[in-house]
PDB file of C-alpha atoms in Angstrom:
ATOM      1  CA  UNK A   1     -22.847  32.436  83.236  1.00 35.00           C
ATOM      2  CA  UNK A   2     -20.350  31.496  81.045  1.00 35.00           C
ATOM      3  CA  UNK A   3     -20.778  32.006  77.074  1.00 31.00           C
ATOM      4  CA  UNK A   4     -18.552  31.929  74.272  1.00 31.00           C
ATOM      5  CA  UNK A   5     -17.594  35.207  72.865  1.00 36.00           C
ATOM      6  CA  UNK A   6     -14.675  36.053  70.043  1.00 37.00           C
ATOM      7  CA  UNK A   7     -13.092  39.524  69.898  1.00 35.00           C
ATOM      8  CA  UNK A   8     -11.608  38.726  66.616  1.00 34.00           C
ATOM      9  CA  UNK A   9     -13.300  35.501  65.979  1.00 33.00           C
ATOM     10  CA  UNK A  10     -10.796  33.738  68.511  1.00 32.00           C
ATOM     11  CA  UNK A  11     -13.527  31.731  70.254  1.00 33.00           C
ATOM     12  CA  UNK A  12     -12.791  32.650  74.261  1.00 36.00           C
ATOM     13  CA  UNK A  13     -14.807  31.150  76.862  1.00 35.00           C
ATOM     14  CA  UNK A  14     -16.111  34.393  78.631  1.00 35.00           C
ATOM     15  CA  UNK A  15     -18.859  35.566  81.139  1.00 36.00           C
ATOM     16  CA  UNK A  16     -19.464  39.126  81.387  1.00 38.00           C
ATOM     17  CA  UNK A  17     -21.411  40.682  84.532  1.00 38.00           C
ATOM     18  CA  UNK A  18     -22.597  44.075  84.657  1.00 36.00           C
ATOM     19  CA  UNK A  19     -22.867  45.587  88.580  1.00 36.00           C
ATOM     20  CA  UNK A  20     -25.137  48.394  89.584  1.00 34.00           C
ATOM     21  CA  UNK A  21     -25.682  49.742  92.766  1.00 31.00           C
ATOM     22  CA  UNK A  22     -28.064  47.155  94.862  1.00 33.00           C
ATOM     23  CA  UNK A  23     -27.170  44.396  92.943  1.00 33.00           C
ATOM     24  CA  UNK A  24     -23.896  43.781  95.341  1.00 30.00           C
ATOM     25  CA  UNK A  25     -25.433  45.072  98.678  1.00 29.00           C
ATOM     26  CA  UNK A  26     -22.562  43.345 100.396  1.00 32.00           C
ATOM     27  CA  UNK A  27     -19.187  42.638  98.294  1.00 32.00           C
ATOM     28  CA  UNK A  28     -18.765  39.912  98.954  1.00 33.00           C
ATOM     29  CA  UNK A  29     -22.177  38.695  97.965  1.00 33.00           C
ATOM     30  CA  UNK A  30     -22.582  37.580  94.628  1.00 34.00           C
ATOM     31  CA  UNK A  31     -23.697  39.784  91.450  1.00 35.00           C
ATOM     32  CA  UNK A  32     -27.818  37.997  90.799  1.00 28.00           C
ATOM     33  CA  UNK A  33     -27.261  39.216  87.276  1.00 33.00           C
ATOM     34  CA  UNK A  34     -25.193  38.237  84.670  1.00 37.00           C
ATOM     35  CA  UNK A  35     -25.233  38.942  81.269  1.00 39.00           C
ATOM     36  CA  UNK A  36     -25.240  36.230  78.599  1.00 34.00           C
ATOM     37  CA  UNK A  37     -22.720  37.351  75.784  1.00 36.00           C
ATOM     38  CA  UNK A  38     -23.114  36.540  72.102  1.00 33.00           C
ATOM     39  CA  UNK A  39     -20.238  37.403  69.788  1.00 33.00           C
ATOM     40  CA  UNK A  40     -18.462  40.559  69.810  1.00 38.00           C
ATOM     41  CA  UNK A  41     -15.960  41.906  67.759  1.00 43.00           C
ATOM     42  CA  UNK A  42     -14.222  45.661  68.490  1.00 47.00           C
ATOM     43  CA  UNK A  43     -13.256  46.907  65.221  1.00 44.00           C
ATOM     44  CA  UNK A  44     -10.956  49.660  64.706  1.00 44.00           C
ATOM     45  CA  UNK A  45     -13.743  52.396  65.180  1.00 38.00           C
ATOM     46  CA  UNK A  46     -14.008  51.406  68.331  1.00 44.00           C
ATOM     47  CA  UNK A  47     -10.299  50.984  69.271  1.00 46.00           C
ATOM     48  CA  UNK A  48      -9.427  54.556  67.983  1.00 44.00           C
ATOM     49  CA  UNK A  49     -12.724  56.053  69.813  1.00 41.00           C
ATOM     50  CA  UNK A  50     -11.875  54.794  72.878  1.00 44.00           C
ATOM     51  CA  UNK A  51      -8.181  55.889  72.459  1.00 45.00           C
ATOM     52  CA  UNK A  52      -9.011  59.120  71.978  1.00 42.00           C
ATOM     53  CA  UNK A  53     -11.686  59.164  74.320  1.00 43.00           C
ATOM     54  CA  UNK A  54     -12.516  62.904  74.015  1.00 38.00           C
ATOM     55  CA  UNK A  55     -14.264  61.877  70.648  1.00 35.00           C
ATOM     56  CA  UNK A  56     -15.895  58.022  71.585  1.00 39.00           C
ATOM     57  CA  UNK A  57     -17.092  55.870  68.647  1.00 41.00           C
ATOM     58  CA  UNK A  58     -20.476  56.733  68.002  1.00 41.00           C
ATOM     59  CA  UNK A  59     -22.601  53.681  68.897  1.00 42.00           C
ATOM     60  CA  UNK A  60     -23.678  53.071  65.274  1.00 48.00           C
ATOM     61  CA  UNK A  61     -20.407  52.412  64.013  1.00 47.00           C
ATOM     62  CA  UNK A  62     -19.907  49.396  66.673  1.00 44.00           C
ATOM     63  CA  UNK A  63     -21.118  46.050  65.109  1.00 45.00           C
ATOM     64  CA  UNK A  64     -24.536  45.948  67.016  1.00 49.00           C
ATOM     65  CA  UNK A  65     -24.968  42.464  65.793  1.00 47.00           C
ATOM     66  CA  UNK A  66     -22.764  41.021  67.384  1.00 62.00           C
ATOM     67  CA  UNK A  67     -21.709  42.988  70.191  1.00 67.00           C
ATOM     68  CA  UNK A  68     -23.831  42.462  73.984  1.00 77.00           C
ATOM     69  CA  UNK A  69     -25.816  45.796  74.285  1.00 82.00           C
ATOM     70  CA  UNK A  70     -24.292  46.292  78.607  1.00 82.00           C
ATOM     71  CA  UNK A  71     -20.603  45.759  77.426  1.00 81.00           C
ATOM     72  CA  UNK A  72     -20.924  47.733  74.267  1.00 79.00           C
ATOM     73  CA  UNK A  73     -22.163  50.919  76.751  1.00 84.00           C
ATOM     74  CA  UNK A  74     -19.377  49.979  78.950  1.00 85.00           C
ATOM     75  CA  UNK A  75     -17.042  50.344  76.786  1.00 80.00           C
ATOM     76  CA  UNK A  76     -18.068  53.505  75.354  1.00 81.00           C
ATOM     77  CA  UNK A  77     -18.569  54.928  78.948  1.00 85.00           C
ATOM     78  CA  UNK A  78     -14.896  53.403  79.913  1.00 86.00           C
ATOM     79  CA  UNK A  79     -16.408  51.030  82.157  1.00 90.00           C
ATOM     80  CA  UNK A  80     -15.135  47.679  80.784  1.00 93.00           C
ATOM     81  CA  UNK A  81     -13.000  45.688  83.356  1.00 96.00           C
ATOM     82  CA  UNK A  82     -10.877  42.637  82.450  1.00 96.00           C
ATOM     83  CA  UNK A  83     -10.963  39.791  85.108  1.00 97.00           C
ATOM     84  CA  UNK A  84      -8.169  37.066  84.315  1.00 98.00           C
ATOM     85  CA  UNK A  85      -9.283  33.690  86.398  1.00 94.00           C
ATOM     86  CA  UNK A  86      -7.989  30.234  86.235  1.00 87.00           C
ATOM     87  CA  UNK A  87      -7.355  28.833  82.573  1.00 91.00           C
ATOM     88  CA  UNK A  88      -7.329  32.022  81.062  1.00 96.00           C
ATOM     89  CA  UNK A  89      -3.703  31.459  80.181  1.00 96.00           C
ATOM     90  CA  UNK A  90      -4.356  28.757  78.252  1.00 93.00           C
ATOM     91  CA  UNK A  91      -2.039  28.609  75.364  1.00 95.00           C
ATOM     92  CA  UNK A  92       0.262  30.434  76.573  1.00 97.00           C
ATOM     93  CA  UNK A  93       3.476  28.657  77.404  1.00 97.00           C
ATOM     94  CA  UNK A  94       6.406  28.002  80.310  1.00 96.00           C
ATOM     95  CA  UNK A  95       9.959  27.865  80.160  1.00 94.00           C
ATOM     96  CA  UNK A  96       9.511  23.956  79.803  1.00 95.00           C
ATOM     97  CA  UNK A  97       7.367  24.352  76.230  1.00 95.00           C
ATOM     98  CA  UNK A  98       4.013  23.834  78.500  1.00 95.00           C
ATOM     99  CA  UNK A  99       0.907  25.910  79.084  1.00 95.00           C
ATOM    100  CA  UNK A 100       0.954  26.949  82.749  1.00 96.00           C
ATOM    101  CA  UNK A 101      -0.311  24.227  84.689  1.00 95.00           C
ATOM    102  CA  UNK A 102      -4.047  24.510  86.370  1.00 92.00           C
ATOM    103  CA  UNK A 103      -4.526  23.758  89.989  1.00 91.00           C
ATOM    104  CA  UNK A 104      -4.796  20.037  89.512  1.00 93.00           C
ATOM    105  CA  UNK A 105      -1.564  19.661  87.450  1.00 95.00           C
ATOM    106  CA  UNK A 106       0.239  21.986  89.824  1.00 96.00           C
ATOM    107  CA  UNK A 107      -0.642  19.701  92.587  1.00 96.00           C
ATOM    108  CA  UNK A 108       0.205  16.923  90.730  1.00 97.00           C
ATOM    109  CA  UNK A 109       3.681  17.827  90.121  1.00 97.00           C
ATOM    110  CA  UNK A 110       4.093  19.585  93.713  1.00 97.00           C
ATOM    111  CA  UNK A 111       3.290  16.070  95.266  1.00 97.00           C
ATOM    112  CA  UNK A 112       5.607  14.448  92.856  1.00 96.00           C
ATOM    113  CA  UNK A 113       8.632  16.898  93.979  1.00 96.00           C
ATOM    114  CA  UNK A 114       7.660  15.843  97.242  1.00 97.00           C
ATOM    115  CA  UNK A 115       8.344  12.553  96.483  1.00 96.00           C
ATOM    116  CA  UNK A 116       4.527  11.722  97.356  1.00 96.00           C
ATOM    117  CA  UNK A 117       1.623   9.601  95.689  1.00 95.00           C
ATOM    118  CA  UNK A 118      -0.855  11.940  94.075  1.00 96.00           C
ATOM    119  CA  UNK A 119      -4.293  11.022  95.299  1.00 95.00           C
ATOM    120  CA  UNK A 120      -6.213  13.468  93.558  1.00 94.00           C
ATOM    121  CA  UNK A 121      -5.959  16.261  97.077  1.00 94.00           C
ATOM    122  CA  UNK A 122      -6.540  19.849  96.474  1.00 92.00           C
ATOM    123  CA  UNK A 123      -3.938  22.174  95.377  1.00 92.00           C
ATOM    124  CA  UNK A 124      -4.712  24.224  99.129  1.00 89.00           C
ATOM    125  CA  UNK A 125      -3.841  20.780 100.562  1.00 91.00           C
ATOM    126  CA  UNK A 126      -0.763  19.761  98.906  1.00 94.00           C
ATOM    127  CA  UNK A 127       0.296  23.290  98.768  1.00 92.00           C
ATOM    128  CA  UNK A 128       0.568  23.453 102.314  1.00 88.00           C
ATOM    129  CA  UNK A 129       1.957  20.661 103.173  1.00 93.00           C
ATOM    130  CA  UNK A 130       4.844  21.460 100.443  1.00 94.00           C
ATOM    131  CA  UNK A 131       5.398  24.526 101.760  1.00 90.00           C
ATOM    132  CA  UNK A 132       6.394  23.278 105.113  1.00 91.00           C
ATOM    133  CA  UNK A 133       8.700  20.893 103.431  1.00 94.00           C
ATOM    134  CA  UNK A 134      10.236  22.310 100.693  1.00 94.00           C
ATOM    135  CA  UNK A 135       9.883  26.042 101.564  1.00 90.00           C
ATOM    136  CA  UNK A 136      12.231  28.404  99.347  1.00 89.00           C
ATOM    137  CA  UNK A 137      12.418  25.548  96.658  1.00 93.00           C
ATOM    138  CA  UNK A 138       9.137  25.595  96.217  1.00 94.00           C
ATOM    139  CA  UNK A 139       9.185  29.212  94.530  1.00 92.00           C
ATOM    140  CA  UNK A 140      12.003  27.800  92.759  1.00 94.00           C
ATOM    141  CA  UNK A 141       9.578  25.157  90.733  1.00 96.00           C
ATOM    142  CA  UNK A 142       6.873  27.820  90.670  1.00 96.00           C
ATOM    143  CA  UNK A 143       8.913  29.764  88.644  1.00 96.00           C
ATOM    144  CA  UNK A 144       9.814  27.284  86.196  1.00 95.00           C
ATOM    145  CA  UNK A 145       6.620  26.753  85.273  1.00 97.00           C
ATOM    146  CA  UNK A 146       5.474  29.954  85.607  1.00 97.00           C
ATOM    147  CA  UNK A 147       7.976  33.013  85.215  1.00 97.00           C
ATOM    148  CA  UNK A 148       8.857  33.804  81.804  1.00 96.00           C
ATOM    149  CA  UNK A 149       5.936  32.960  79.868  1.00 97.00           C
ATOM    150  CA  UNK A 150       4.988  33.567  76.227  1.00 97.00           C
ATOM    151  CA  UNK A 151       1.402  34.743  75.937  1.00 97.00           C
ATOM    152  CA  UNK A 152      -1.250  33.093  73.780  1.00 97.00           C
ATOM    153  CA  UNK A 153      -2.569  34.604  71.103  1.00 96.00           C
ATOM    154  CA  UNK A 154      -5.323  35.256  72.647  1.00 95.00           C
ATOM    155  CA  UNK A 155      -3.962  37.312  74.928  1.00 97.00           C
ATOM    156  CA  UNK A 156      -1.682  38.627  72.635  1.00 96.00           C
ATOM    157  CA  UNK A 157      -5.410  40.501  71.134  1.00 92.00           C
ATOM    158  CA  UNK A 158      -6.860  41.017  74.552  1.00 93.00           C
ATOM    159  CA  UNK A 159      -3.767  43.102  75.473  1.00 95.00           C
ATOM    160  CA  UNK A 160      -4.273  45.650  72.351  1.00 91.00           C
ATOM    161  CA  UNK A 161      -7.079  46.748  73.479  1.00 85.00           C
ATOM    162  CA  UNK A 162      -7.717  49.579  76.183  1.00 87.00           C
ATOM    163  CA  UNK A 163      -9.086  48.817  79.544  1.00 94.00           C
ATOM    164  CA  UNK A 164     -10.348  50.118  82.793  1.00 95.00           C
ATOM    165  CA  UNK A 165      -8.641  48.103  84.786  1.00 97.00           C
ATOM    166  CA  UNK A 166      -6.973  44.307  84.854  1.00 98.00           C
ATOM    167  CA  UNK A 167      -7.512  41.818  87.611  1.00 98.00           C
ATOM    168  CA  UNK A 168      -5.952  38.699  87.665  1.00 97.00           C
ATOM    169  CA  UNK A 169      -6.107  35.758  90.391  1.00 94.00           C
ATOM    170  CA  UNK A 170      -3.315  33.602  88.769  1.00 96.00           C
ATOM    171  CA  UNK A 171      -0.021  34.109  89.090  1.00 96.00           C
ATOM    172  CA  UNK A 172       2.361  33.409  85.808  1.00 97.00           C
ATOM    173  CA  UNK A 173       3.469  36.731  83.980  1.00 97.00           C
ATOM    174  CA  UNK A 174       2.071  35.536  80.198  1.00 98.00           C
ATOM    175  CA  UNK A 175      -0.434  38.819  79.969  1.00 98.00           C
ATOM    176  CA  UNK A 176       1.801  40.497  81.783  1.00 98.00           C
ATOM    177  CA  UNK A 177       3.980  40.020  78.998  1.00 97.00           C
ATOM    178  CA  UNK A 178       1.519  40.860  76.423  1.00 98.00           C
ATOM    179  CA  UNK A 179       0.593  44.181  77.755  1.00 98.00           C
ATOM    180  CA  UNK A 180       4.237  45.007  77.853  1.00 96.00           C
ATOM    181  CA  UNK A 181       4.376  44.338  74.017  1.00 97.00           C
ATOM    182  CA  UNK A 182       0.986  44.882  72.656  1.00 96.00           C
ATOM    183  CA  UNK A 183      -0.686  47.526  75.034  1.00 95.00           C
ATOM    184  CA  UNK A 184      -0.671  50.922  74.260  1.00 93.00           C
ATOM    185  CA  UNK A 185      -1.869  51.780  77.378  1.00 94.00           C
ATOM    186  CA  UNK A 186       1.504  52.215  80.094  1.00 96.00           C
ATOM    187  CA  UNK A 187       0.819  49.487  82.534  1.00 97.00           C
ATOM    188  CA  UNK A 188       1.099  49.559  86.079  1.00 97.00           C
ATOM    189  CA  UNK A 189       1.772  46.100  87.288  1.00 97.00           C
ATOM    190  CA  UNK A 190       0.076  46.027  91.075  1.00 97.00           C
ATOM    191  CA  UNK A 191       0.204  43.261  93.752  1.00 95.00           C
ATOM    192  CA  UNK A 192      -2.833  43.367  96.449  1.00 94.00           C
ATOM    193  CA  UNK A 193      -0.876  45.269  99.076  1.00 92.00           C
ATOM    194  CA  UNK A 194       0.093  48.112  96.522  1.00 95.00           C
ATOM    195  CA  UNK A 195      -1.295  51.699  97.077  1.00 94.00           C
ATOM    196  CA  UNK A 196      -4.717  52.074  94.961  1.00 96.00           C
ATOM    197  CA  UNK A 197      -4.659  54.973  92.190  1.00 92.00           C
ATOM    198  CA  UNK A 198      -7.729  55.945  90.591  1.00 94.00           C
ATOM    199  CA  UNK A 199      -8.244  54.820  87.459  1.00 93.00           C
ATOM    200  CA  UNK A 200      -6.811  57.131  84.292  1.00 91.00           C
ATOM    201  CA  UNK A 201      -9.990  59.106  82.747  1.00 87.00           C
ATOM    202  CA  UNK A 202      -7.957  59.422  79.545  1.00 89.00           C
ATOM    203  CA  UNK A 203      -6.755  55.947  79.631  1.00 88.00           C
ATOM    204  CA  UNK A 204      -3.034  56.868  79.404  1.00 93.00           C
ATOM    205  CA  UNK A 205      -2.398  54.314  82.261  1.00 95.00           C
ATOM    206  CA  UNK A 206      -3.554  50.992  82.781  1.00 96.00           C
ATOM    207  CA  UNK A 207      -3.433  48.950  86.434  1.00 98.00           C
ATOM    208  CA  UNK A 208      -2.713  45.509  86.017  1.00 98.00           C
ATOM    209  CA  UNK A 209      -3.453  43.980  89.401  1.00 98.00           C
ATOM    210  CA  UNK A 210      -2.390  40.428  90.713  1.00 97.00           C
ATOM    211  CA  UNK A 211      -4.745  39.488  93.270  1.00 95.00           C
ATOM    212  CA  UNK A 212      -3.039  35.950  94.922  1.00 93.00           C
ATOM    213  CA  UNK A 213       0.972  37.062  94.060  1.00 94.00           C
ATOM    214  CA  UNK A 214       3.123  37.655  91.331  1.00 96.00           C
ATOM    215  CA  UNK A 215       5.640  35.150  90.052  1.00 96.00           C
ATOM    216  CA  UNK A 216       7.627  38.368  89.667  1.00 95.00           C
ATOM    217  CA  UNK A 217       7.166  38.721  93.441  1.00 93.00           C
ATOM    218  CA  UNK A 218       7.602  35.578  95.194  1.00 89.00           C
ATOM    219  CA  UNK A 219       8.350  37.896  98.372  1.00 86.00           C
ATOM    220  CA  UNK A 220       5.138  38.922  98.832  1.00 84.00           C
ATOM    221  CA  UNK A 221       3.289  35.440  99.059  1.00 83.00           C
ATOM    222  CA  UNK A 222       1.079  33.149  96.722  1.00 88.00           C
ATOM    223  CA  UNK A 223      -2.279  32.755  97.679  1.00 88.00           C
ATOM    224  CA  UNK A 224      -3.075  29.151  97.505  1.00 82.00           C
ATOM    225  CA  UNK A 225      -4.094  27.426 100.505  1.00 71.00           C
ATOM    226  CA  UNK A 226      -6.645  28.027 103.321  1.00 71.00           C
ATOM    227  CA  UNK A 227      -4.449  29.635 105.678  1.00 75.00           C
ATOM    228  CA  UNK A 228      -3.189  31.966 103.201  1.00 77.00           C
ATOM    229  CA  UNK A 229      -6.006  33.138 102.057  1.00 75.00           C
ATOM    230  CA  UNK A 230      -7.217  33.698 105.902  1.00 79.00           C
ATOM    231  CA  UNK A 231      -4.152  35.555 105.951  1.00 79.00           C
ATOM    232  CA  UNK A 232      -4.878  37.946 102.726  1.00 78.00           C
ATOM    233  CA  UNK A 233      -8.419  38.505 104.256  1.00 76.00           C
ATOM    234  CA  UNK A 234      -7.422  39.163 107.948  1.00 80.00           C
ATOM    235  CA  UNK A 235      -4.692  41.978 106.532  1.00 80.00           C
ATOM    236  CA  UNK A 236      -7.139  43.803 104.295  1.00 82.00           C
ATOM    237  CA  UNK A 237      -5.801  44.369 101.461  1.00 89.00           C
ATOM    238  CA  UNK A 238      -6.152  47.456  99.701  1.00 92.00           C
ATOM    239  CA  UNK A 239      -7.003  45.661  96.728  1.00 95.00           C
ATOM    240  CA  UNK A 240      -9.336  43.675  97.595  1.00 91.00           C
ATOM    241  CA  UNK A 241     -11.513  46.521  98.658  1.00 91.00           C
ATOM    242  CA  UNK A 242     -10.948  48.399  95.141  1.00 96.00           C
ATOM    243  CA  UNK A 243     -12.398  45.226  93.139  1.00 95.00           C
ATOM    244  CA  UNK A 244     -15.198  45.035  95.245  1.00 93.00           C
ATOM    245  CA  UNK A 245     -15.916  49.300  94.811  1.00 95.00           C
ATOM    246  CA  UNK A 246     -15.533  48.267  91.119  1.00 96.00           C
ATOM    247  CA  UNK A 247     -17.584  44.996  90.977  1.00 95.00           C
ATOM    248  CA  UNK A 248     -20.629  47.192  91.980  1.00 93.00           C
ATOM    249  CA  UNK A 249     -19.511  50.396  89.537  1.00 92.00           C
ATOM    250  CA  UNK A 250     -18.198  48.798  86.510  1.00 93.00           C
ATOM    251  CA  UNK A 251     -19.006  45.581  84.282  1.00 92.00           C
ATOM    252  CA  UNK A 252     -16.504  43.078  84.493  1.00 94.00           C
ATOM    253  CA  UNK A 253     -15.427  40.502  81.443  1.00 93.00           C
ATOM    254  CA  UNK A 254     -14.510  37.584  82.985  1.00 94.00           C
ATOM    255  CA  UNK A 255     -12.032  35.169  81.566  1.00 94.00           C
ATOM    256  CA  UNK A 256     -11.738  31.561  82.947  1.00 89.00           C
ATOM    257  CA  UNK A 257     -12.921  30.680  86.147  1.00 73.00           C
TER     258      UNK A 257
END
């Protein structure tokens, strides 16, 4: 389900789902249809339509060519949802002059603070186990490698443009960052537990949610390994529900995985 698209010819590995009512009878079921994306590219028209929102872009001054037909609508109707998964932040980079590791290099390096031989486990699995062992210090090296992050410029073009809402499942602060600079929008940065507003009809306000923890927020837990995420899921959180309520509303743009 994954396609390349290019807001402004970037080239950004993207799958875009659009959710209707009976598609998702369950949420946690999984959308049958996606929606293969060819290029699109939101010019100006479209920016300042959707800005002003009281006077949309007319749909024949949007690039039909090269724009998919369900998340041209969406936009238009306000219904375009950013979903930021694993490798999105590609690009982007760490206090140390890297891009923010992915699960494998994460584990890699966890196991090597450790002091242990890398065999390839699971992030979950060495996560655990370093938790136990290292506990505090273990935030400590998350942070290094992902607090303080310059975003890509990718995201750096994402981040002008308005959206619905922003979901995220990874944890470094590089969009974060890039909505702070680049968004016109005033962002609302949201952890799971946080109290759920409904979204801003005049898009004044955007909600930037972080879905397994915030580097910012190391208090409030990383979701990583099994037990944490049995954890999240036994607790409810209030967020969880709200993607799921959106998932079968809205179309989502996924980035990553």
């Amino acid at each position: 389900g994954q396609r390349w698209i290019d807001l402004e010819q970037a080239g950004r590995q993207v799958a875009a789902r659009s959710c209707r009512p009976g598609d998702l009878p369950h949420s946690r079921r999984r959308a049958s249809r996606v929606c293969s994306c060819p290029s699109i590219n939101m010019d100006s028209e479209l920016e300042s339509g959707w800005q002003r929102r009281s006077a949309p872009a007319p749909l024949d001054k949007i690039r039909r060519n090269n724009m998919n037909e369900q998340i041209r609508t969406a936009i238009l109707e306000g219904r375009l949802i950013l979903f930021l998964g694993a490798g999105a932040s590609a690009g982007s980079t760490n206090c140390l002059d890297q891009s923010p590791p992915l699960s494998k290099e994460l584990a890699r390096t966890i196991a090597e603070r450790c002091g242990w031989k890398y065999n390839g486990e699971r992030l979950s699995i060495v996560y655990a186990a370093a938790r136990k062992q290292l506990a505090t210090q273990l935030d400590d090296l998350l942070a290094q490698h992902y607090r303080h992050c310059s975003p890509s410029k990718d995201y750096e073009t994402l981040a002008r443009y308005p959206w619905a809402r922003v979901y995220t499942t990874n944890i470094d602060d590089s969009f974060e960052q890039a909505l702070n600079k680049y968004s016109k929008q005033k962002v609302n940065i949201k952890s799971r537990d946080d109290r759920v507003a409904d979204k801003d009809q005049m898009f004044a306000q955007l909600d930037y949610i972080y879905l397994n923890g915030s580097i910012r927020r190391p208090e409030q837990s990383f979701i990583f390994s099994p037990e944490e995420y049995g954890k999240a899921s036994a607790s409810s959180p209030k967020w969880y529900d709200e993607v799921a309520s959106d998932y079968l509303q809205c179309t989502f743009l996924f980035v990553g995985t």
